[in-house]
XYZ file of C-alpha atoms in Angstrom:
563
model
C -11.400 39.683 57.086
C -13.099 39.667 60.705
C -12.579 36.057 62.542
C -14.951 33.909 63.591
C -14.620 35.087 67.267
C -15.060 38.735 66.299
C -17.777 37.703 64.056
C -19.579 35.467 66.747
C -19.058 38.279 69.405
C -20.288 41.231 67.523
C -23.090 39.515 65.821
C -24.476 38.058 69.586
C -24.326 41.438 71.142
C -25.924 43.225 68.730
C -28.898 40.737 68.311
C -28.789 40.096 72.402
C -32.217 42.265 72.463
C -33.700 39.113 70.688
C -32.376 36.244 73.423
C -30.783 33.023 72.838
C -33.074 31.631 70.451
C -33.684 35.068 68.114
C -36.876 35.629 68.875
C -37.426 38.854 70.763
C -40.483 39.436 71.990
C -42.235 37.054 69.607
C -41.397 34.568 72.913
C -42.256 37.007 75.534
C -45.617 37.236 73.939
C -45.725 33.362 74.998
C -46.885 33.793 78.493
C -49.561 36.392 77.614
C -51.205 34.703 74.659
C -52.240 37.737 72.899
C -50.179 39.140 69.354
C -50.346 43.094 68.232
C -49.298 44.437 64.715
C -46.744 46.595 66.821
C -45.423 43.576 68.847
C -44.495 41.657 65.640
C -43.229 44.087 64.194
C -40.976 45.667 66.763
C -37.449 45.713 65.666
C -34.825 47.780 67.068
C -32.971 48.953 63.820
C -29.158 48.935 63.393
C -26.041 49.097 61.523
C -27.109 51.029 58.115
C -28.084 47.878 55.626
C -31.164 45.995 55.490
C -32.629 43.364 53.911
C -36.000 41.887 53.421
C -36.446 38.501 52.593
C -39.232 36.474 50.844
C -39.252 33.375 49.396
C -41.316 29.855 47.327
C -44.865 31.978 47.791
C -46.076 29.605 45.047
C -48.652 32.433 43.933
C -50.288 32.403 47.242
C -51.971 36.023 47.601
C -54.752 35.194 50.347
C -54.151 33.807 53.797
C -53.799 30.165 54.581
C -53.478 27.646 57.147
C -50.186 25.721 56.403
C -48.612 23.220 58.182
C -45.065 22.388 58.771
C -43.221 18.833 57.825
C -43.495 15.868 60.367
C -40.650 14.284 58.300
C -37.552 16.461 57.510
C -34.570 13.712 57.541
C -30.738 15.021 57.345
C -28.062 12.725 56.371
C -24.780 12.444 57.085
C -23.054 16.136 58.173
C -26.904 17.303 57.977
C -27.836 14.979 60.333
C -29.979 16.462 63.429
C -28.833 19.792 62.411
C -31.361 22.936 61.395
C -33.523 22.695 59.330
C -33.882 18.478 60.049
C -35.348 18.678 63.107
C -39.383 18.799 63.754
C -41.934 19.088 66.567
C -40.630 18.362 69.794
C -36.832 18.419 68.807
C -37.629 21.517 67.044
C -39.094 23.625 69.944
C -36.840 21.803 72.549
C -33.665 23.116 69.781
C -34.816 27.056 69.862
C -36.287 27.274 73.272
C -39.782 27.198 71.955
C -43.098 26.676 74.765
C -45.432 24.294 73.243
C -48.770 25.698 72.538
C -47.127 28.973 71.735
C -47.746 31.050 68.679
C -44.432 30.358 67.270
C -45.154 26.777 68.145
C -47.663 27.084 65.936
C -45.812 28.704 63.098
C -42.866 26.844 62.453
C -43.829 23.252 63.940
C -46.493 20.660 63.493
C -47.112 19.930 66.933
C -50.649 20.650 67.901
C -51.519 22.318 64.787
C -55.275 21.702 64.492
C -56.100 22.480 67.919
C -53.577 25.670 67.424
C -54.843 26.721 64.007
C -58.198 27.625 65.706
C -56.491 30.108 67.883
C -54.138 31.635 65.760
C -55.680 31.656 62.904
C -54.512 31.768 58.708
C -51.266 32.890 58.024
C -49.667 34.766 54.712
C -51.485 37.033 52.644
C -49.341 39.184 50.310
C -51.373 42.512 51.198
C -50.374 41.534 55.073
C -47.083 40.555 53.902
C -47.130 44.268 51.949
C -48.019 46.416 55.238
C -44.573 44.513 57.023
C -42.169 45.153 53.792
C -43.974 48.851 54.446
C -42.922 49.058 57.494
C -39.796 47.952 57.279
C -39.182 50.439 54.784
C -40.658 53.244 56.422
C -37.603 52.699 59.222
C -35.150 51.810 56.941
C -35.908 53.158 53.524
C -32.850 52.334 51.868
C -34.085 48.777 52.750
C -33.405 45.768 50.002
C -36.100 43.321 49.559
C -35.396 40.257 47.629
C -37.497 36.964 46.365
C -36.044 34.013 45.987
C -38.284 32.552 43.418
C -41.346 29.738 42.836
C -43.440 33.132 42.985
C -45.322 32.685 39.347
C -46.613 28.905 40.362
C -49.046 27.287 42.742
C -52.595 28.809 42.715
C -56.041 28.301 39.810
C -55.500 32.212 39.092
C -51.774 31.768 38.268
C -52.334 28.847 36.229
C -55.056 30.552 34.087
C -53.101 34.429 33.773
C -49.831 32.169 33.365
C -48.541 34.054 35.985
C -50.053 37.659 35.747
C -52.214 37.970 38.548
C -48.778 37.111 40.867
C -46.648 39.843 38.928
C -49.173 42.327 39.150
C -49.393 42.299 42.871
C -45.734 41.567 43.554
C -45.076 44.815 40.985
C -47.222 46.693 44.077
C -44.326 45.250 46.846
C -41.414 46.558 44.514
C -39.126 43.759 44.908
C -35.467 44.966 43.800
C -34.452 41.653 42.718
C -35.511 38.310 42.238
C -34.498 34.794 41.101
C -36.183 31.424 40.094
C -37.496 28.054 39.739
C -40.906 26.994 38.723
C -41.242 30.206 36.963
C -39.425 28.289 34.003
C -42.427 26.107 33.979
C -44.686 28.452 32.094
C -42.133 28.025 29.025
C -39.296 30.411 27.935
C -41.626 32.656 25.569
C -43.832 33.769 28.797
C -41.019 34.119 31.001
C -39.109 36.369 28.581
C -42.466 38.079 28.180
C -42.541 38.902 31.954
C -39.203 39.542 32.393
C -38.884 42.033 29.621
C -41.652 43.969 31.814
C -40.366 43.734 34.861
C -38.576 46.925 36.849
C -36.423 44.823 38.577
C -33.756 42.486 38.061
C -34.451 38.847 37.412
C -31.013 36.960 38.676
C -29.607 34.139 37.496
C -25.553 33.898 37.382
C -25.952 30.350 37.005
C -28.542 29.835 34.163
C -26.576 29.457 30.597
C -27.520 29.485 26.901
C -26.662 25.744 26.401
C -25.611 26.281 22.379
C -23.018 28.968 22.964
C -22.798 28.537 27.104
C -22.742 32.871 27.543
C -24.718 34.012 30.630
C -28.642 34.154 29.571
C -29.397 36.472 32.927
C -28.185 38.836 34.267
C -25.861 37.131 36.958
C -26.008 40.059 39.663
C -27.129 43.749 40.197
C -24.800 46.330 42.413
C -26.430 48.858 44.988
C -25.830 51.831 47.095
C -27.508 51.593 50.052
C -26.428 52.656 53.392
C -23.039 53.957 52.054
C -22.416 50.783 51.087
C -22.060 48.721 48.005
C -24.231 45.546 47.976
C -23.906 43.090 45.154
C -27.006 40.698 45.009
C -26.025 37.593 43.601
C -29.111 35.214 41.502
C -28.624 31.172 41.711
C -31.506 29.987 39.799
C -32.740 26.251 41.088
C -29.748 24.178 39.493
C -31.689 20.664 38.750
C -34.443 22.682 36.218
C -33.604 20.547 33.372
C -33.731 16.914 35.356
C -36.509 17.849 37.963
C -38.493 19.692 35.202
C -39.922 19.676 31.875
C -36.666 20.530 30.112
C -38.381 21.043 26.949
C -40.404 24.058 28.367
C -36.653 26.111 28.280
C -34.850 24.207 25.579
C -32.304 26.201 25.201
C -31.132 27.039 28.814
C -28.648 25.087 30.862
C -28.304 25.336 34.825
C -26.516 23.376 37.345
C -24.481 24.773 40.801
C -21.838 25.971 38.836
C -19.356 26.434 41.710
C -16.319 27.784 40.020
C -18.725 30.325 37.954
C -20.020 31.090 41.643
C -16.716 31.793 43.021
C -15.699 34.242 40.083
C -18.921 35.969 40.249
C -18.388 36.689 43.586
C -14.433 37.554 43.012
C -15.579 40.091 40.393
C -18.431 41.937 42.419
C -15.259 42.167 45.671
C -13.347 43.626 42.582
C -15.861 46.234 41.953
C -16.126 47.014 45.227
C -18.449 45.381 46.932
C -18.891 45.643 50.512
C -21.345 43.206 50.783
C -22.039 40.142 48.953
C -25.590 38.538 49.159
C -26.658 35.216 47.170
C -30.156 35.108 46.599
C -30.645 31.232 46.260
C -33.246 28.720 45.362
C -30.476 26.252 45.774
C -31.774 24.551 48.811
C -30.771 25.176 52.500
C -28.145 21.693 52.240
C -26.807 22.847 48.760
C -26.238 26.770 50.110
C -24.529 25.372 53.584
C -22.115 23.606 51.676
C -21.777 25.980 48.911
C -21.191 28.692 51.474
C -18.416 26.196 53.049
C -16.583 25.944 49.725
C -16.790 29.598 48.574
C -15.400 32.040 50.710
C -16.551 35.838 50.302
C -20.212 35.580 50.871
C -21.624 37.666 53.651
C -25.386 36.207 53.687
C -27.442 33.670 51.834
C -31.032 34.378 51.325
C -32.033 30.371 51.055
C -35.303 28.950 48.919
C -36.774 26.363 47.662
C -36.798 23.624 50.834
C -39.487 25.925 52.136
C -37.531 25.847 55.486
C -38.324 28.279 58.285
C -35.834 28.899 60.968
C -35.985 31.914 63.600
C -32.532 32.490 63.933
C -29.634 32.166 60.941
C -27.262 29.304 60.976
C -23.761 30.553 60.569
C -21.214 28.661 58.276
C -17.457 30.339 58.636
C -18.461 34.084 58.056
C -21.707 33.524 55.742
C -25.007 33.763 57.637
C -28.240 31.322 56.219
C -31.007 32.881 56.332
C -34.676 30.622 55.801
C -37.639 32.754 55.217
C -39.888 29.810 55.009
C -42.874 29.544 52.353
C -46.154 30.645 51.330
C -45.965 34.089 52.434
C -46.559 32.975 55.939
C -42.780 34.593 57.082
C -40.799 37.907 55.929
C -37.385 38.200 56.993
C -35.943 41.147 57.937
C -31.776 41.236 58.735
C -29.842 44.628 60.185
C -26.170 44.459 58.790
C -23.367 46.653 60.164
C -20.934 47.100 57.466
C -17.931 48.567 58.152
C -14.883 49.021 55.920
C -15.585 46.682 53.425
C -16.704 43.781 55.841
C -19.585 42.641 58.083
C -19.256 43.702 61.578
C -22.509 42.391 63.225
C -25.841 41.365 62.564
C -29.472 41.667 63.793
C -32.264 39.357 62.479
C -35.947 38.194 62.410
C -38.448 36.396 61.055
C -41.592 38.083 61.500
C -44.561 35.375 61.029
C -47.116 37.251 58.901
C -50.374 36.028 61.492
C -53.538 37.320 58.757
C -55.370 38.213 61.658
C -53.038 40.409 63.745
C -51.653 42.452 60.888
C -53.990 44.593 58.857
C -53.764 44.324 55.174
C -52.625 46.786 53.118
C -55.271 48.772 51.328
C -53.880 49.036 47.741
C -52.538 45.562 47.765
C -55.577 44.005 48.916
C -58.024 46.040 46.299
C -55.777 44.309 43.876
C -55.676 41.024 44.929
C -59.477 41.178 44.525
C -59.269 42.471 41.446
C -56.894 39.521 40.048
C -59.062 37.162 41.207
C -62.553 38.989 40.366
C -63.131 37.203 36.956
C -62.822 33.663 38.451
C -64.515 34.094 41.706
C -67.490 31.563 41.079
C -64.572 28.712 39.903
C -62.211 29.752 43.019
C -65.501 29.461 45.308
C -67.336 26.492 43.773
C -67.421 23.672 46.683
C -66.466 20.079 45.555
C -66.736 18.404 48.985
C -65.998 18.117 52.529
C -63.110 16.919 53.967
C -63.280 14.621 57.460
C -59.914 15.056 58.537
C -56.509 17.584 58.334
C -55.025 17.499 54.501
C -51.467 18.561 54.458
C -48.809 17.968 52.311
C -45.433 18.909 53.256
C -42.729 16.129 54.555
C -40.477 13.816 53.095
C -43.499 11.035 53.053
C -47.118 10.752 51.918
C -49.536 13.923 52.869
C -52.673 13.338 53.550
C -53.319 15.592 50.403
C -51.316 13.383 48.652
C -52.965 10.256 49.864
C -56.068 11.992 48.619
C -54.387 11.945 44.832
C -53.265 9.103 44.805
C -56.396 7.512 45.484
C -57.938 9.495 42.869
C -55.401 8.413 40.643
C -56.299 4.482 41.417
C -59.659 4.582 41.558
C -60.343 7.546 38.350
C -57.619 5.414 36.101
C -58.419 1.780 37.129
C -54.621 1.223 38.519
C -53.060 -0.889 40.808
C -50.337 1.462 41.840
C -49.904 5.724 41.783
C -47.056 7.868 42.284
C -47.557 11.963 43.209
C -44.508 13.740 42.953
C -43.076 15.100 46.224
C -43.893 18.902 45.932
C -43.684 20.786 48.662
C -46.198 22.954 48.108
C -49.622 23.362 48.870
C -51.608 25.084 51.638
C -53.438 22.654 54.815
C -57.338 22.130 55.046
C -58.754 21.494 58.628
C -60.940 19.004 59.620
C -64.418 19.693 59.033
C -63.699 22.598 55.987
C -65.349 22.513 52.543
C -62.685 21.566 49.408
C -63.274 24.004 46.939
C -61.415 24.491 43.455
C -58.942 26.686 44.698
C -58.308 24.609 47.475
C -57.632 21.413 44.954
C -55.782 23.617 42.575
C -53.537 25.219 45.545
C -52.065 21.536 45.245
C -52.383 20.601 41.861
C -51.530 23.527 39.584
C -48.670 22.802 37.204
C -48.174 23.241 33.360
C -48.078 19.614 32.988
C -50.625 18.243 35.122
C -51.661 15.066 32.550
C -52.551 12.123 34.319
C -50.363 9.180 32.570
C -51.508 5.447 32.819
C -48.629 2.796 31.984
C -47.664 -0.259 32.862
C -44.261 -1.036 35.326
C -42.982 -4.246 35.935
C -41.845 -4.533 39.904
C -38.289 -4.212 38.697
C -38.926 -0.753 37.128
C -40.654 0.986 40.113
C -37.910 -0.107 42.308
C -35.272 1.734 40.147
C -37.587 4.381 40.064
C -38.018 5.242 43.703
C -34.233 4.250 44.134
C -33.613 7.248 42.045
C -35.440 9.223 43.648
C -34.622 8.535 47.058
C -30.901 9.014 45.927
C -32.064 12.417 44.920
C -33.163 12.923 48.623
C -31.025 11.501 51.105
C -27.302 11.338 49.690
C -24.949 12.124 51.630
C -23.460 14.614 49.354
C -25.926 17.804 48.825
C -24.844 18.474 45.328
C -26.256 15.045 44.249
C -29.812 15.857 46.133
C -31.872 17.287 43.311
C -34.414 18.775 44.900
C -38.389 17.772 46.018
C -39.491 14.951 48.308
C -40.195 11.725 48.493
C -42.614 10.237 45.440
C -45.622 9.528 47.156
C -46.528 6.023 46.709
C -50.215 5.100 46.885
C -51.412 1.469 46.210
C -48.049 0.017 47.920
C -45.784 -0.107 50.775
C -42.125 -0.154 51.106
C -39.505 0.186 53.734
C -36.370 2.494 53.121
C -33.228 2.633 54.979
C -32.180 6.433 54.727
C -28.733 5.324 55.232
C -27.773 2.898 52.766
C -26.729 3.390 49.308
C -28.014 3.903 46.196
C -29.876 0.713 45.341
C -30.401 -0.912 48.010
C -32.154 1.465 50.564
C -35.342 -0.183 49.272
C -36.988 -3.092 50.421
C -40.242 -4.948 51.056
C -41.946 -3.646 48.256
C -45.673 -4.755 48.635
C -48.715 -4.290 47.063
C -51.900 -3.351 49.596
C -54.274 -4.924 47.471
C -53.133 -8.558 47.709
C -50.463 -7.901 50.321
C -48.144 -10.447 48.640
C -44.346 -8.956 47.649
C -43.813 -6.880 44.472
C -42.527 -8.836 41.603
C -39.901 -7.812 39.859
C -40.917 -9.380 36.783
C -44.652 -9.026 36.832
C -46.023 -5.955 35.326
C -48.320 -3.244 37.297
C -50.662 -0.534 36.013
C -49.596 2.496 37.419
C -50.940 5.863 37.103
C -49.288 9.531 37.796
C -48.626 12.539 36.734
C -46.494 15.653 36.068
C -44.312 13.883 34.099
C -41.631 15.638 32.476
C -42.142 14.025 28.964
C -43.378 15.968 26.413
C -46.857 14.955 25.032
C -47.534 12.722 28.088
C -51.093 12.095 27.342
C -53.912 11.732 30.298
C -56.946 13.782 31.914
C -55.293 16.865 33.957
C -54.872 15.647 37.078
C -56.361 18.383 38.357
C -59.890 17.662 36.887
C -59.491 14.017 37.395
C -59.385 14.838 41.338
C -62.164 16.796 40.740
C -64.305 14.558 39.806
C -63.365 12.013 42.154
C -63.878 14.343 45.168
C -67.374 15.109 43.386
C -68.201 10.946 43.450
C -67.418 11.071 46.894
C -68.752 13.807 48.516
C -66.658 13.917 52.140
C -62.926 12.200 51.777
C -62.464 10.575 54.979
C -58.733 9.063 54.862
C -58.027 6.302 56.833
C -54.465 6.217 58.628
C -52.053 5.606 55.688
C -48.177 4.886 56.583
C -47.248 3.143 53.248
C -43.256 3.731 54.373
C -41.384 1.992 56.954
C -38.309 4.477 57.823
C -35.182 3.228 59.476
C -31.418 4.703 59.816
C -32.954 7.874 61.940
């Protein structure tokens, strides 16, 4: 196998054309302020494999403004390392001007003021005319999804996902694995997959009665004279983070050793090249690519990280293509007798304004979303300020929920799960049903209302903070933070489980949670079955409706310490 050194050396001089910080002459447009199609796209091709990268769209088809997390905490080994750093430390990490297009892109900082400059990001016909390109250069060019494709928008939720396979079907994807696709139960997913003319990856998803294989684990290509096995890893928490009873009868999980012979067998067949196509999580794939030698590159999901160059663990490159179509990435291999030589990479930002849509793809996004136009358009109100949601704390969309949630079900206390998706609204924009639904579209969107004594709520967000910031990235199951909306709490990141807690409060009294009184507490997307409740998704409605403009006043329910 090639050493580090070699690896190192050959990988920095062929991607030297891009500068210390990997991004080419997205930072020389910097100085001049001004983006072309041909500038972003300018990519000076080498070594004879590529592969395109897209990843946790969450059924997003039209542009969108979207911004990036003001919280991203790492614990222990991830500590301060990419992707956990933001704003400032971010920029001052990859040698990023403020103020900058790329500034705006993959940071926070500035974003309102930036937004009106730059624009909307994403659009899958923009995204389209790149993957075109690319393959126009490079036609024997892979591109891969990484999953939470079928999920996120009002026109997914009503086709159950057709609309988003339709259009995708245009892009010709040669692979693709999973997450919240499992959320429109097994019957629809088998539907789609049966009709699919690609691969649908997922080495480590499992009939749970007689624990055989349920997907096909990996598909082998020719491409550039080499052969290229493209490994599926499926979201591993589906059955804990999700409505298990939507796929009864399929098991997940990491599944390390499985991992390791799957990749032993594909070397055995004679593979050159070994991708994993993940929706692990960028923590779970760096230490996964630690323990498992023999992977080349791992295409990361589902932490809807973006980073602009790849972080390299022994020989396996991370790549991060970000989320909501608002990034493709495209990565040059050399492959050379059976091993990577050197690598080239980039991560185009898909700006909806500077990159002209393609035609076909366009006509039939319009067409998908034709029938519901008046619903999609239909304004429900005004919002005063930025809404966001995206962080390991309360959004501002969130906070919007949650107080919809109080208010609409008469409760002292509301939890939001911590999703990650969801597109931004700036100050001053209408809220329309799509809008709303961009953040609230699920299969199990019922609005519970139950009572919690103090004791139970702080087991409950113990859990879940355990699920977030252990120290061991096989035991963090995915999402954010529950939002928290009627309380406060502080939380030391750094203490165990059970006691990183403390100074539980409720806002309306301000006196200290009891553990022994009872609360009414209202949320949703529970995984239960037959959780009963309004959809949270009309209950919002409604309560944006009542109030006409949501003007949120500075929330910062969390107190954070053990940065």
């Amino acid at each position: 196998m090639i050493t580090r050194r070699e690896f190192l050396q050959a990988s920095l001089a062929a991607s030297a054309v891009y500068g210390a910080s990997g991004l080419g002459n997205w930072s020389r447009l910097a100085a001049q302020q001004a983006l072309t199609q041909d500038q972003l796209l300018q990519f000076d091709d080498f070594g004879n494999v590529t592969l395109i990268h897209i990843t946790d769209i969450h059924a997003q088809l039209k542009p969108l403004y979207f911004r990036e997390p003001e919280w991203n905490i790492g614990v222990g080994g991830a500590k301060g390392n990419p992707p956990h750093v933001v704003g400032p430390a971010y920029l001052e990490m990859f040698g990023i001007k403020p103020g900058t297009p790329e500034a705006y892109a993959l940071t926070y900082s500035d974003f309102e003021a930036l937004a009106k400059s730059y624009g909307r990001m994403g659009g899958l016909d923009r995204v389209a005319t790149v993957v075109k390109a690319i393959r126009a250069a490079r036609p024997d060019a892979l591109l891969l999804d990484g999953g939470d494709t079928w999920q996120g928008s009002y026109t997914c939720l009503k086709t159950a996902g057709q609309d988003v396979v339709n259009v995708m079907n245009l892009l010709k994807p040669d692979a693709m694995t999973s997450h919240f696709e499992f959320t429109l139960g097994i019957d629809r997913v088998t539907e789609i997959v049966e009709t699919l003319d690609f691969p649908f990856l997922g080495a480590n998803i499992f009939d749970a009665e007689w624990e055989e294989p349920a997907y096909e684990p990996y598909k082998m290509f020719e491409r550039g004279g080499v052969k290229i096995a493209v490994i599926g890893q499926a979201f591993p928490y589906m059955p804990i983070a999700n409505p298990s009873w939507m796929f009864p009868n399929l098991s997940f999980g990491i599944r390390e050793e499985r991992m390791a012979e799957v990749v032993q067998e594909v070397r055995d067949a004679g593979a050159g090249l070994v991708v994993l196509l993940s929706h692990n999580g960028f923590d779970v794939d760096k230490k996964l690519a630690g323990n498992i030698p023999g992977i080349d590159v791992i295409l990361t999901g589902h932490t809807h990280d973006a980073l602009p160059e790849p972080v390299l663990v022994g020989q396996t490159l991370l790549i991060a293509s970000g989320s909501n179509g608002k990034f493709v990435s495209r990565v040059d291999l050399d492959v050379r007798e059976g091993r990577m030589m050197g690598f080239r990479h980039k991560l185009i930002p898909i700006f909806s304004d500077v990159i002209t849509p393609d035609a076909a793809v366009a006509a039939a996004i319009d067409a998908e979303r034709a029938p519901f136009k008046a619903e999609l358009d239909e304004v429900l109100g005004q919002t005063e300020g930025l809404l966001y949601r995206r962080g390991n704390f309360n959004g501002t969309w969130d906070d919007l929920i949650l107080n919809a949630l109080i208010e609409e079900r008469e409760a002292d206390i509301a939890l939001s799960p911590g999703f990650r998706w969801g597109p931004s609204l700036l100050p001053g924009q209408p809220i329309t049903r799509e809008d709303l639904y961009n953040c609230t579209a699920i299969t199990y969107p019922n609005a519970y209302r139950s009572e919690m004594t103090g004791e139970m709520l702080h087991t409950i967000l113990e859990d879940v903070a355990d699920n977030l910031f252990n120290p061991d990235p096989y035991y963090q199951q995915g999402g954010d933070m529950v939002r928290v909306g009627g309380m406060a709490y502080s939380i030391d990141v750094t203490k165990p489980q059970g006691s990183r807690l403390s100074n539980m409060t409720l806002l309306r009294t301000g006196e200290a949670l009891d553990p022994a009184k009872t609360y009414v507490v209202s949320g949703w997307a529970s995984i239960n079955e037959n959780t009963e409740g309004p959809a949270i998704y009309d209950l919002v409605e409604a309560y944006i409706k009542r109030k006409g403009t949501i003007a949120l006043a500075p929330d910062t329910p969390v107190a954070v310490t053990g940065l």
